[in-house]
Amino acid sequence: LVTSIGGFVGLALGLGSQDAAKSFVAGVSLLWRQPFAVGDAIEIPSLKVFGKLLQFGIFNSVIEDLDGRPVTVPNAALAAGAVVNRSRARLRLCRLDILVMPPSSSQLRSFLEDARRNVGGSVNISSITCDGVGITAKVMVKNDATFDATKGDLYAKLLESAEKHEVEFSFEKRIVFQPPAFE
């Protein structure tokens, strides 16, 4: 009985230390390669984690997610999968998809030409539906800090071009089920 309990304890310690050893080796490897630093905005797609790296340790790291919660990630998981370092990216694509209702094809053409000049990136037709004409605008942004501001500016410039050429922004029509009111 004592031998079997000792065997189970030894097995449990062996399996537990195996994970710790993997995380330790991964931590040393990450320290040597330095793919990210404390303060970087990183994303781990396999774990669905995105946020700022708060702490990097030998066995695990702590990331502050978008809700401000600390998420502890074993270094073995960081080393095993893809990690996107958003802070070190030189450029990021800012894409905006809108739906417009042009009164005529000539006004649509004028709107597209003006929007291309105004935006400084690409503005193209992406789809034509019964709800309108899908427009995709794309510009490159230097870093994440200016991404939201750039997306807002992009929207404002498209709206300005649309108003200038009397092209209305549209919204897709959706059928929504409304249950009957109870009396």
mmCIF file with all atom_site columns, N, CA, C and O in Angstrom, residues 57-112:
data_model
loop_
_atom_site.group_PDB
_atom_site.id
_atom_site.type_symbol
_atom_site.label_atom_id
_atom_site.label_alt_id
_atom_site.label_comp_id
_atom_site.label_asym_id
_atom_site.label_entity_id
_atom_site.label_seq_id
_atom_site.pdbx_PDB_ins_code
_atom_site.Cartn_x
_atom_site.Cartn_y
_atom_site.Cartn_z
_atom_site.occupancy
_atom_site.B_iso_or_equiv
_atom_site.pdbx_formal_charge
_atom_site.auth_seq_id
_atom_site.auth_comp_id
_atom_site.auth_asym_id
_atom_site.auth_atom_id
_atom_site.pdbx_PDB_model_num
ATOM 1   N N  . GLY A 1 57  ? 7.928   36.587 -16.599 1.00 0.00 ? 57  GLY A N  1
ATOM 2   C CA . GLY A 1 57  ? 8.656   35.799 -15.614 1.00 0.00 ? 57  GLY A CA 1
ATOM 3   C C  . GLY A 1 57  ? 9.281   34.573 -16.248 1.00 0.00 ? 57  GLY A C  1
ATOM 4   O O  . GLY A 1 57  ? 9.105   34.301 -17.435 1.00 0.00 ? 57  GLY A O  1
ATOM 5   N N  . ILE A 1 58  ? 10.005  33.821 -15.450 1.00 0.00 ? 58  ILE A N  1
ATOM 6   C CA . ILE A 1 58  ? 10.671  32.620 -15.954 1.00 0.00 ? 58  ILE A CA 1
ATOM 7   C C  . ILE A 1 58  ? 9.645   31.526 -16.294 1.00 0.00 ? 58  ILE A C  1
ATOM 8   O O  . ILE A 1 58  ? 9.780   30.849 -17.304 1.00 0.00 ? 58  ILE A O  1
ATOM 9   N N  . PHE A 1 59  ? 8.598   31.382 -15.494 1.00 0.00 ? 59  PHE A N  1
ATOM 10  C CA . PHE A 1 59  ? 7.625   30.316 -15.718 1.00 0.00 ? 59  PHE A CA 1
ATOM 11  C C  . PHE A 1 59  ? 6.366   30.793 -16.452 1.00 0.00 ? 59  PHE A C  1
ATOM 12  O O  . PHE A 1 59  ? 5.778   30.063 -17.227 1.00 0.00 ? 59  PHE A O  1
ATOM 13  N N  . ASN A 1 60  ? 5.919   32.016 -16.152 1.00 0.00 ? 60  ASN A N  1
ATOM 14  C CA . ASN A 1 60  ? 4.722   32.528 -16.808 1.00 0.00 ? 60  ASN A CA 1
ATOM 15  C C  . ASN A 1 60  ? 4.796   34.037 -16.961 1.00 0.00 ? 60  ASN A C  1
ATOM 16  O O  . ASN A 1 60  ? 5.670   34.685 -16.395 1.00 0.00 ? 60  ASN A O  1
ATOM 17  N N  . SER A 1 61  ? 3.867   34.575 -17.751 1.00 0.00 ? 61  SER A N  1
ATOM 18  C CA . SER A 1 61  ? 3.809   36.010 -18.006 1.00 0.00 ? 61  SER A CA 1
ATOM 19  C C  . SER A 1 61  ? 2.400   36.499 -17.714 1.00 0.00 ? 61  SER A C  1
ATOM 20  O O  . SER A 1 61  ? 1.448   35.733 -17.751 1.00 0.00 ? 61  SER A O  1
ATOM 21  N N  . VAL A 1 62  ? 2.272   37.801 -17.435 1.00 0.00 ? 62  VAL A N  1
ATOM 22  C CA . VAL A 1 62  ? 0.974   38.385 -17.121 1.00 0.00 ? 62  VAL A CA 1
ATOM 23  C C  . VAL A 1 62  ? 0.652   39.441 -18.180 1.00 0.00 ? 62  VAL A C  1
ATOM 24  O O  . VAL A 1 62  ? 1.453   40.324 -18.455 1.00 0.00 ? 62  VAL A O  1
ATOM 25  N N  . ILE A 1 63  ? -0.542  39.303 -18.762 1.00 0.00 ? 63  ILE A N  1
ATOM 26  C CA . ILE A 1 63  ? -1.011  40.225 -19.790 1.00 0.00 ? 63  ILE A CA 1
ATOM 27  C C  . ILE A 1 63  ? -2.282  40.888 -19.273 1.00 0.00 ? 63  ILE A C  1
ATOM 28  O O  . ILE A 1 63  ? -3.178  40.213 -18.760 1.00 0.00 ? 63  ILE A O  1
ATOM 29  N N  . GLU A 1 64  ? -2.355  42.206 -19.398 1.00 0.00 ? 64  GLU A N  1
ATOM 30  C CA . GLU A 1 64  ? -3.569  42.924 -19.022 1.00 0.00 ? 64  GLU A CA 1
ATOM 31  C C  . GLU A 1 64  ? -4.470  42.953 -20.250 1.00 0.00 ? 64  GLU A C  1
ATOM 32  O O  . GLU A 1 64  ? -4.111  43.544 -21.277 1.00 0.00 ? 64  GLU A O  1
ATOM 33  N N  . ASP A 1 65  ? -5.646  42.312 -20.174 1.00 0.00 ? 65  ASP A N  1
ATOM 34  C CA . ASP A 1 65  ? -6.539  42.260 -21.338 1.00 0.00 ? 65  ASP A CA 1
ATOM 35  C C  . ASP A 1 65  ? -7.252  43.599 -21.519 1.00 0.00 ? 65  ASP A C  1
ATOM 36  O O  . ASP A 1 65  ? -7.048  44.546 -20.752 1.00 0.00 ? 65  ASP A O  1
ATOM 37  N N  . LEU A 1 66  ? -8.094  43.696 -22.534 1.00 0.00 ? 66  LEU A N  1
ATOM 38  C CA . LEU A 1 66  ? -8.754  44.955 -22.871 1.00 0.00 ? 66  LEU A CA 1
ATOM 39  C C  . LEU A 1 66  ? -9.721  45.433 -21.800 1.00 0.00 ? 66  LEU A C  1
ATOM 40  O O  . LEU A 1 66  ? -10.062 46.609 -21.758 1.00 0.00 ? 66  LEU A O  1
ATOM 41  N N  . ASP A 1 67  ? -10.145 44.523 -20.931 1.00 0.00 ? 67  ASP A N  1
ATOM 42  C CA . ASP A 1 67  ? -11.031 44.895 -19.824 1.00 0.00 ? 67  ASP A CA 1
ATOM 43  C C  . ASP A 1 67  ? -10.247 45.257 -18.566 1.00 0.00 ? 67  ASP A C  1
ATOM 44  O O  . ASP A 1 67  ? -10.836 45.490 -17.517 1.00 0.00 ? 67  ASP A O  1
ATOM 45  N N  . GLY A 1 68  ? -8.917  45.261 -18.664 1.00 0.00 ? 68  GLY A N  1
ATOM 46  C CA . GLY A 1 68  ? -8.085  45.611 -17.518 1.00 0.00 ? 68  GLY A CA 1
ATOM 47  C C  . GLY A 1 68  ? -7.813  44.463 -16.567 1.00 0.00 ? 68  GLY A C  1
ATOM 48  O O  . GLY A 1 68  ? -7.260  44.658 -15.491 1.00 0.00 ? 68  GLY A O  1
ATOM 49  N N  . ARG A 1 69  ? -8.195  43.245 -16.945 1.00 0.00 ? 69  ARG A N  1
ATOM 50  C CA . ARG A 1 69  ? -7.985  42.080 -16.087 1.00 0.00 ? 69  ARG A CA 1
ATOM 51  C C  . ARG A 1 69  ? -6.630  41.459 -16.375 1.00 0.00 ? 69  ARG A C  1
ATOM 52  O O  . ARG A 1 69  ? -6.240  41.310 -17.533 1.00 0.00 ? 69  ARG A O  1
ATOM 53  N N  . PRO A 1 70  ? -5.906  41.054 -15.337 1.00 0.00 ? 70  PRO A N  1
ATOM 54  C CA . PRO A 1 70  ? -4.632  40.363 -15.573 1.00 0.00 ? 70  PRO A CA 1
ATOM 55  C C  . PRO A 1 70  ? -4.872  38.907 -15.985 1.00 0.00 ? 70  PRO A C  1
ATOM 56  O O  . PRO A 1 70  ? -5.679  38.213 -15.378 1.00 0.00 ? 70  PRO A O  1
ATOM 57  N N  . VAL A 1 71  ? -4.200  38.476 -17.043 1.00 0.00 ? 71  VAL A N  1
ATOM 58  C CA . VAL A 1 71  ? -4.306  37.100 -17.527 1.00 0.00 ? 71  VAL A CA 1
ATOM 59  C C  . VAL A 1 71  ? -2.916  36.479 -17.423 1.00 0.00 ? 71  VAL A C  1
ATOM 60  O O  . VAL A 1 71  ? -1.968  36.968 -18.025 1.00 0.00 ? 71  VAL A O  1
ATOM 61  N N  . THR A 1 72  ? -2.789  35.412 -16.635 1.00 0.00 ? 72  THR A N  1
ATOM 62  C CA . THR A 1 72  ? -1.514  34.721 -16.487 1.00 0.00 ? 72  THR A CA 1
ATOM 63  C C  . THR A 1 72  ? -1.419  33.630 -17.546 1.00 0.00 ? 72  THR A C  1
ATOM 64  O O  . THR A 1 72  ? -2.307  32.792 -17.656 1.00 0.00 ? 72  THR A O  1
ATOM 65  N N  . VAL A 1 73  ? -0.329  33.674 -18.315 1.00 0.00 ? 73  VAL A N  1
ATOM 66  C CA . VAL A 1 73  ? -0.140  32.731 -19.411 1.00 0.00 ? 73  VAL A CA 1
ATOM 67  C C  . VAL A 1 73  ? 1.172   31.984 -19.183 1.00 0.00 ? 73  VAL A C  1
ATOM 68  O O  . VAL A 1 73  ? 2.219   32.621 -19.018 1.00 0.00 ? 73  VAL A O  1
ATOM 69  N N  . PRO A 1 74  ? 1.149   30.641 -19.172 1.00 0.00 ? 74  PRO A N  1
ATOM 70  C CA . PRO A 1 74  ? 2.404   29.895 -19.047 1.00 0.00 ? 74  PRO A CA 1
ATOM 71  C C  . PRO A 1 74  ? 3.311   30.190 -20.247 1.00 0.00 ? 74  PRO A C  1
ATOM 72  O O  . PRO A 1 74  ? 2.845   30.290 -21.376 1.00 0.00 ? 74  PRO A O  1
ATOM 73  N N  . ASN A 1 75  ? 4.595   30.341 -19.991 1.00 0.00 ? 75  ASN A N  1
ATOM 74  C CA . ASN A 1 75  ? 5.532   30.633 -21.073 1.00 0.00 ? 75  ASN A CA 1
ATOM 75  C C  . ASN A 1 75  ? 5.575   29.525 -22.117 1.00 0.00 ? 75  ASN A C  1
ATOM 76  O O  . ASN A 1 75  ? 5.879   29.783 -23.283 1.00 0.00 ? 75  ASN A O  1
ATOM 77  N N  . ALA A 1 76  ? 5.256   28.304 -21.711 1.00 0.00 ? 76  ALA A N  1
ATOM 78  C CA . ALA A 1 76  ? 5.216   27.208 -22.677 1.00 0.00 ? 76  ALA A CA 1
ATOM 79  C C  . ALA A 1 76  ? 4.149   27.485 -23.734 1.00 0.00 ? 76  ALA A C  1
ATOM 80  O O  . ALA A 1 76  ? 4.345   27.203 -24.918 1.00 0.00 ? 76  ALA A O  1
ATOM 81  N N  . ALA A 1 77  ? 3.016   28.085 -23.333 1.00 0.00 ? 77  ALA A N  1
ATOM 82  C CA . ALA A 1 77  ? 1.959   28.428 -24.287 1.00 0.00 ? 77  ALA A CA 1
ATOM 83  C C  . ALA A 1 77  ? 2.398   29.583 -25.184 1.00 0.00 ? 77  ALA A C  1
ATOM 84  O O  . ALA A 1 77  ? 2.069   29.617 -26.371 1.00 0.00 ? 77  ALA A O  1
ATOM 85  N N  . LEU A 1 78  ? 3.166   30.533 -24.633 1.00 0.00 ? 78  LEU A N  1
ATOM 86  C CA . LEU A 1 78  ? 3.683   31.642 -25.439 1.00 0.00 ? 78  LEU A CA 1
ATOM 87  C C  . LEU A 1 78  ? 4.668   31.144 -26.495 1.00 0.00 ? 78  LEU A C  1
ATOM 88  O O  . LEU A 1 78  ? 4.674   31.615 -27.627 1.00 0.00 ? 78  LEU A O  1
ATOM 89  N N  . ALA A 1 79  ? 5.510   30.211 -26.120 1.00 0.00 ? 79  ALA A N  1
ATOM 90  C CA . ALA A 1 79  ? 6.534   29.709 -27.034 1.00 0.00 ? 79  ALA A CA 1
ATOM 91  C C  . ALA A 1 79  ? 5.966   28.724 -28.049 1.00 0.00 ? 79  ALA A C  1
ATOM 92  O O  . ALA A 1 79  ? 6.493   28.600 -29.159 1.00 0.00 ? 79  ALA A O  1
ATOM 93  N N  . ALA A 1 80  ? 4.877   28.043 -27.699 1.00 0.00 ? 80  ALA A N  1
ATOM 94  C CA . ALA A 1 80  ? 4.339   26.990 -28.568 1.00 0.00 ? 80  ALA A CA 1
ATOM 95  C C  . ALA A 1 80  ? 3.524   27.534 -29.738 1.00 0.00 ? 80  ALA A C  1
ATOM 96  O O  . ALA A 1 80  ? 3.507   26.941 -30.807 1.00 0.00 ? 80  ALA A O  1
ATOM 97  N N  . GLY A 1 81  ? 2.837   28.657 -29.553 1.00 0.00 ? 81  GLY A N  1
ATOM 98  C CA . GLY A 1 81  ? 1.952   29.169 -30.599 1.00 0.00 ? 81  GLY A CA 1
ATOM 99  C C  . GLY A 1 81  ? 2.413   30.497 -31.147 1.00 0.00 ? 81  GLY A C  1
ATOM 100 O O  . GLY A 1 81  ? 3.454   31.037 -30.775 1.00 0.00 ? 81  GLY A O  1
ATOM 101 N N  . ALA A 1 82  ? 1.608   31.027 -32.052 1.00 0.00 ? 82  ALA A N  1
ATOM 102 C CA . ALA A 1 82  ? 1.900   32.322 -32.653 1.00 0.00 ? 82  ALA A CA 1
ATOM 103 C C  . ALA A 1 82  ? 1.607   33.436 -31.652 1.00 0.00 ? 82  ALA A C  1
ATOM 104 O O  . ALA A 1 82  ? 0.600   33.398 -30.952 1.00 0.00 ? 82  ALA A O  1
ATOM 105 N N  . VAL A 1 83  ? 2.498   34.405 -31.579 1.00 0.00 ? 83  VAL A N  1
ATOM 106 C CA . VAL A 1 83  ? 2.313   35.589 -30.760 1.00 0.00 ? 83  VAL A CA 1
ATOM 107 C C  . VAL A 1 83  ? 2.512   36.791 -31.676 1.00 0.00 ? 83  VAL A C  1
ATOM 108 O O  . VAL A 1 83  ? 3.547   36.919 -32.321 1.00 0.00 ? 83  VAL A O  1
ATOM 109 N N  . VAL A 1 84  ? 1.495   37.643 -31.751 1.00 0.00 ? 84  VAL A N  1
ATOM 110 C CA . VAL A 1 84  ? 1.580   38.837 -32.590 1.00 0.00 ? 84  VAL A CA 1
ATOM 111 C C  . VAL A 1 84  ? 1.928   40.016 -31.693 1.00 0.00 ? 84  VAL A C  1
ATOM 112 O O  . VAL A 1 84  ? 1.208   40.312 -30.748 1.00 0.00 ? 84  VAL A O  1
ATOM 113 N N  . ASN A 1 85  ? 3.056   40.656 -31.987 1.00 0.00 ? 85  ASN A N  1
ATOM 114 C CA . ASN A 1 85  ? 3.466   41.827 -31.230 1.00 0.00 ? 85  ASN A CA 1
ATOM 115 C C  . ASN A 1 85  ? 3.001   43.059 -31.991 1.00 0.00 ? 85  ASN A C  1
ATOM 116 O O  . ASN A 1 85  ? 3.637   43.488 -32.943 1.00 0.00 ? 85  ASN A O  1
ATOM 117 N N  . ARG A 1 86  ? 1.892   43.627 -31.579 1.00 0.00 ? 86  ARG A N  1
ATOM 118 C CA . ARG A 1 86  ? 1.311   44.785 -32.272 1.00 0.00 ? 86  ARG A CA 1
ATOM 119 C C  . ARG A 1 86  ? 2.145   46.055 -32.063 1.00 0.00 ? 86  ARG A C  1
ATOM 120 O O  . ARG A 1 86  ? 2.053   46.969 -32.856 1.00 0.00 ? 86  ARG A O  1
ATOM 121 N N  . SER A 1 87  ? 2.947   46.105 -31.025 1.00 0.00 ? 87  SER A N  1
ATOM 122 C CA . SER A 1 87  ? 3.757   47.294 -30.762 1.00 0.00 ? 87  SER A CA 1
ATOM 123 C C  . SER A 1 87  ? 4.940   47.413 -31.718 1.00 0.00 ? 87  SER A C  1
ATOM 124 O O  . SER A 1 87  ? 5.416   48.502 -31.980 1.00 0.00 ? 87  SER A O  1
ATOM 125 N N  . ARG A 1 88  ? 5.408   46.322 -32.234 1.00 0.00 ? 88  ARG A N  1
ATOM 126 C CA . ARG A 1 88  ? 6.580   46.364 -33.102 1.00 0.00 ? 88  ARG A CA 1
ATOM 127 C C  . ARG A 1 88  ? 6.233   46.386 -34.581 1.00 0.00 ? 88  ARG A C  1
ATOM 128 O O  . ARG A 1 88  ? 7.120   46.467 -35.424 1.00 0.00 ? 88  ARG A O  1
ATOM 129 N N  . ALA A 1 89  ? 4.958   46.300 -34.888 1.00 0.00 ? 89  ALA A N  1
ATOM 130 C CA . ALA A 1 89  ? 4.558   46.345 -36.294 1.00 0.00 ? 89  ALA A CA 1
ATOM 131 C C  . ALA A 1 89  ? 4.797   47.752 -36.835 1.00 0.00 ? 89  ALA A C  1
ATOM 132 O O  . ALA A 1 89  ? 4.454   48.736 -36.190 1.00 0.00 ? 89  ALA A O  1
ATOM 133 N N  . ARG A 1 90  ? 5.385   47.840 -38.007 1.00 0.00 ? 90  ARG A N  1
ATOM 134 C CA . ARG A 1 90  ? 5.652   49.149 -38.597 1.00 0.00 ? 90  ARG A CA 1
ATOM 135 C C  . ARG A 1 90  ? 4.368   49.772 -39.153 1.00 0.00 ? 90  ARG A C  1
ATOM 136 O O  . ARG A 1 90  ? 4.118   50.945 -38.986 1.00 0.00 ? 90  ARG A O  1
ATOM 137 N N  . LEU A 1 91  ? 3.570   48.951 -39.825 1.00 0.00 ? 91  LEU A N  1
ATOM 138 C CA . LEU A 1 91  ? 2.336   49.452 -40.419 1.00 0.00 ? 91  LEU A CA 1
ATOM 139 C C  . LEU A 1 91  ? 1.191   48.492 -40.141 1.00 0.00 ? 91  LEU A C  1
ATOM 140 O O  . LEU A 1 91  ? 1.396   47.294 -40.031 1.00 0.00 ? 91  LEU A O  1
ATOM 141 N N  . ARG A 1 92  ? 0.003   49.038 -40.070 1.00 0.00 ? 92  ARG A N  1
ATOM 142 C CA . ARG A 1 92  ? -1.196  48.235 -39.858 1.00 0.00 ? 92  ARG A CA 1
ATOM 143 C C  . ARG A 1 92  ? -2.263  48.721 -40.822 1.00 0.00 ? 92  ARG A C  1
ATOM 144 O O  . ARG A 1 92  ? -2.414  49.928 -41.044 1.00 0.00 ? 92  ARG A O  1
ATOM 145 N N  . LEU A 1 93  ? -3.002  47.801 -41.395 1.00 0.00 ? 93  LEU A N  1
ATOM 146 C CA . LEU A 1 93  ? -4.055  48.145 -42.336 1.00 0.00 ? 93  LEU A CA 1
ATOM 147 C C  . LEU A 1 93  ? -5.301  48.609 -41.597 1.00 0.00 ? 93  LEU A C  1
ATOM 148 O O  . LEU A 1 93  ? -5.790  47.938 -40.698 1.00 0.00 ? 93  LEU A O  1
ATOM 149 N N  . CYS A 1 94  ? -5.794  49.770 -41.975 1.00 0.00 ? 94  CYS A N  1
ATOM 150 C CA . CYS A 1 94  ? -7.057  50.284 -41.441 1.00 0.00 ? 94  CYS A CA 1
ATOM 151 C C  . CYS A 1 94  ? -8.074  50.164 -42.566 1.00 0.00 ? 94  CYS A C  1
ATOM 152 O O  . CYS A 1 94  ? -7.915  50.772 -43.623 1.00 0.00 ? 94  CYS A O  1
ATOM 153 N N  . ARG A 1 95  ? -9.097  49.372 -42.370 1.00 0.00 ? 95  ARG A N  1
ATOM 154 C CA . ARG A 1 95  ? -10.094 49.094 -43.408 1.00 0.00 ? 95  ARG A CA 1
ATOM 155 C C  . ARG A 1 95  ? -11.469 49.512 -42.905 1.00 0.00 ? 95  ARG A C  1
ATOM 156 O O  . ARG A 1 95  ? -11.829 49.232 -41.760 1.00 0.00 ? 95  ARG A O  1
ATOM 157 N N  . LEU A 1 96  ? -12.210 50.145 -43.777 1.00 0.00 ? 96  LEU A N  1
ATOM 158 C CA . LEU A 1 96  ? -13.558 50.572 -43.430 1.00 0.00 ? 96  LEU A CA 1
ATOM 159 C C  . LEU A 1 96  ? -14.494 50.169 -44.555 1.00 0.00 ? 96  LEU A C  1
ATOM 160 O O  . LEU A 1 96  ? -14.244 50.477 -45.717 1.00 0.00 ? 96  LEU A O  1
ATOM 161 N N  . ASP A 1 97  ? -15.554 49.444 -44.225 1.00 0.00 ? 97  ASP A N  1
ATOM 162 C CA . ASP A 1 97  ? -16.553 49.023 -45.199 1.00 0.00 ? 97  ASP A CA 1
ATOM 163 C C  . ASP A 1 97  ? -17.837 49.796 -44.943 1.00 0.00 ? 97  ASP A C  1
ATOM 164 O O  . ASP A 1 97  ? -18.329 49.820 -43.811 1.00 0.00 ? 97  ASP A O  1
ATOM 165 N N  . ILE A 1 98  ? -18.349 50.439 -45.994 1.00 0.00 ? 98  ILE A N  1
ATOM 166 C CA . ILE A 1 98  ? -19.597 51.195 -45.880 1.00 0.00 ? 98  ILE A CA 1
ATOM 167 C C  . ILE A 1 98  ? -20.517 50.794 -47.029 1.00 0.00 ? 98  ILE A C  1
ATOM 168 O O  . ILE A 1 98  ? -20.082 50.186 -48.001 1.00 0.00 ? 98  ILE A O  1
ATOM 169 N N  . LEU A 1 99  ? -21.763 51.142 -46.895 1.00 0.00 ? 99  LEU A N  1
ATOM 170 C CA . LEU A 1 99  ? -22.754 50.902 -47.934 1.00 0.00 ? 99  LEU A CA 1
ATOM 171 C C  . LEU A 1 99  ? -23.322 52.255 -48.332 1.00 0.00 ? 99  LEU A C  1
ATOM 172 O O  . LEU A 1 99  ? -23.699 53.047 -47.465 1.00 0.00 ? 99  LEU A O  1
ATOM 173 N N  . VAL A 1 100 ? -23.338 52.559 -49.635 1.00 0.00 ? 100 VAL A N  1
ATOM 174 C CA . VAL A 1 100 ? -23.849 53.839 -50.108 1.00 0.00 ? 100 VAL A CA 1
ATOM 175 C C  . VAL A 1 100 ? -24.981 53.618 -51.099 1.00 0.00 ? 100 VAL A C  1
ATOM 176 O O  . VAL A 1 100 ? -25.088 52.559 -51.719 1.00 0.00 ? 100 VAL A O  1
ATOM 177 N N  . MET A 1 101 ? -25.822 54.649 -51.230 1.00 0.00 ? 101 MET A N  1
ATOM 178 C CA . MET A 1 101 ? -26.935 54.637 -52.191 1.00 0.00 ? 101 MET A CA 1
ATOM 179 C C  . MET A 1 101 ? -26.716 55.799 -53.154 1.00 0.00 ? 101 MET A C  1
ATOM 180 O O  . MET A 1 101 ? -27.161 56.910 -52.894 1.00 0.00 ? 101 MET A O  1
ATOM 181 N N  . PRO A 1 102 ? -26.003 55.553 -54.264 1.00 0.00 ? 102 PRO A N  1
ATOM 182 C CA . PRO A 1 102 ? -25.781 56.656 -55.211 1.00 0.00 ? 102 PRO A CA 1
ATOM 183 C C  . PRO A 1 102 ? -27.014 56.862 -56.095 1.00 0.00 ? 102 PRO A C  1
ATOM 184 O O  . PRO A 1 102 ? -27.635 55.898 -56.532 1.00 0.00 ? 102 PRO A O  1
ATOM 185 N N  . PRO A 1 103 ? -27.380 58.145 -56.359 1.00 0.00 ? 103 PRO A N  1
ATOM 186 C CA . PRO A 1 103 ? -28.524 58.405 -57.234 1.00 0.00 ? 103 PRO A CA 1
ATOM 187 C C  . PRO A 1 103 ? -28.256 57.985 -58.685 1.00 0.00 ? 103 PRO A C  1
ATOM 188 O O  . PRO A 1 103 ? -29.173 57.603 -59.393 1.00 0.00 ? 103 PRO A O  1
ATOM 189 N N  . SER A 1 104 ? -26.979 58.024 -59.104 1.00 0.00 ? 104 SER A N  1
ATOM 190 C CA . SER A 1 104 ? -26.651 57.648 -60.479 1.00 0.00 ? 104 SER A CA 1
ATOM 191 C C  . SER A 1 104 ? -25.224 57.108 -60.533 1.00 0.00 ? 104 SER A C  1
ATOM 192 O O  . SER A 1 104 ? -24.430 57.309 -59.607 1.00 0.00 ? 104 SER A O  1
ATOM 193 N N  . SER A 1 105 ? -24.910 56.433 -61.629 1.00 0.00 ? 105 SER A N  1
ATOM 194 C CA . SER A 1 105 ? -23.561 55.882 -61.782 1.00 0.00 ? 105 SER A CA 1
ATOM 195 C C  . SER A 1 105 ? -22.526 56.997 -61.918 1.00 0.00 ? 105 SER A C  1
ATOM 196 O O  . SER A 1 105 ? -21.395 56.857 -61.465 1.00 0.00 ? 105 SER A O  1
ATOM 197 N N  . SER A 1 106 ? -22.887 58.122 -62.522 1.00 0.00 ? 106 SER A N  1
ATOM 198 C CA . SER A 1 106 ? -21.930 59.230 -62.658 1.00 0.00 ? 106 SER A CA 1
ATOM 199 C C  . SER A 1 106 ? -21.619 59.843 -61.285 1.00 0.00 ? 106 SER A C  1
ATOM 200 O O  . SER A 1 106 ? -20.480 60.226 -61.011 1.00 0.00 ? 106 SER A O  1
ATOM 201 N N  . GLN A 1 107 ? -22.617 59.923 -60.401 1.00 0.00 ? 107 GLN A N  1
ATOM 202 C CA . GLN A 1 107 ? -22.374 60.446 -59.058 1.00 0.00 ? 107 GLN A CA 1
ATOM 203 C C  . GLN A 1 107 ? -21.524 59.461 -58.243 1.00 0.00 ? 107 GLN A C  1
ATOM 204 O O  . GLN A 1 107 ? -20.690 59.879 -57.443 1.00 0.00 ? 107 GLN A O  1
ATOM 205 N N  . LEU A 1 108 ? -21.740 58.185 -58.462 1.00 0.00 ? 108 LEU A N  1
ATOM 206 C CA . LEU A 1 108 ? -20.918 57.175 -57.789 1.00 0.00 ? 108 LEU A CA 1
ATOM 207 C C  . LEU A 1 108 ? -19.467 57.320 -58.243 1.00 0.00 ? 108 LEU A C  1
ATOM 208 O O  . LEU A 1 108 ? -18.546 57.304 -57.425 1.00 0.00 ? 108 LEU A O  1
ATOM 209 N N  . ARG A 1 109 ? -19.253 57.463 -59.542 1.00 0.00 ? 109 ARG A N  1
ATOM 210 C CA . ARG A 1 109 ? -17.907 57.623 -60.093 1.00 0.00 ? 109 ARG A CA 1
ATOM 211 C C  . ARG A 1 109 ? -17.238 58.886 -59.519 1.00 0.00 ? 109 ARG A C  1
ATOM 212 O O  . ARG A 1 109 ? -16.091 58.846 -59.091 1.00 0.00 ? 109 ARG A O  1
ATOM 213 N N  . SER A 1 110 ? -17.970 59.992 -59.473 1.00 0.00 ? 110 SER A N  1
ATOM 214 C CA . SER A 1 110 ? -17.438 61.248 -58.922 1.00 0.00 ? 110 SER A CA 1
ATOM 215 C C  . SER A 1 110 ? -17.088 61.087 -57.445 1.00 0.00 ? 110 SER A C  1
ATOM 216 O O  . SER A 1 110 ? -16.049 61.557 -56.980 1.00 0.00 ? 110 SER A O  1
ATOM 217 N N  . PHE A 1 111 ? -17.982 60.410 -56.711 1.00 0.00 ? 111 PHE A N  1
ATOM 218 C CA . PHE A 1 111 ? -17.742 60.160 -55.286 1.00 0.00 ? 111 PHE A CA 1
ATOM 219 C C  . PHE A 1 111 ? -16.463 59.347 -55.093 1.00 0.00 ? 111 PHE A C  1
ATOM 220 O O  . PHE A 1 111 ? -15.624 59.681 -54.251 1.00 0.00 ? 111 PHE A O  1
ATOM 221 N N  . LEU A 1 112 ? -16.300 58.267 -55.876 1.00 0.00 ? 112 LEU A N  1
ATOM 222 C CA . LEU A 1 112 ? -15.114 57.415 -55.741 1.00 0.00 ? 112 LEU A CA 1
ATOM 223 C C  . LEU A 1 112 ? -13.831 58.189 -56.049 1.00 0.00 ? 112 LEU A C  1
ATOM 224 O O  . LEU A 1 112 ? -12.836 58.073 -55.325 1.00 0.00 ? 112 LEU A O  1
#
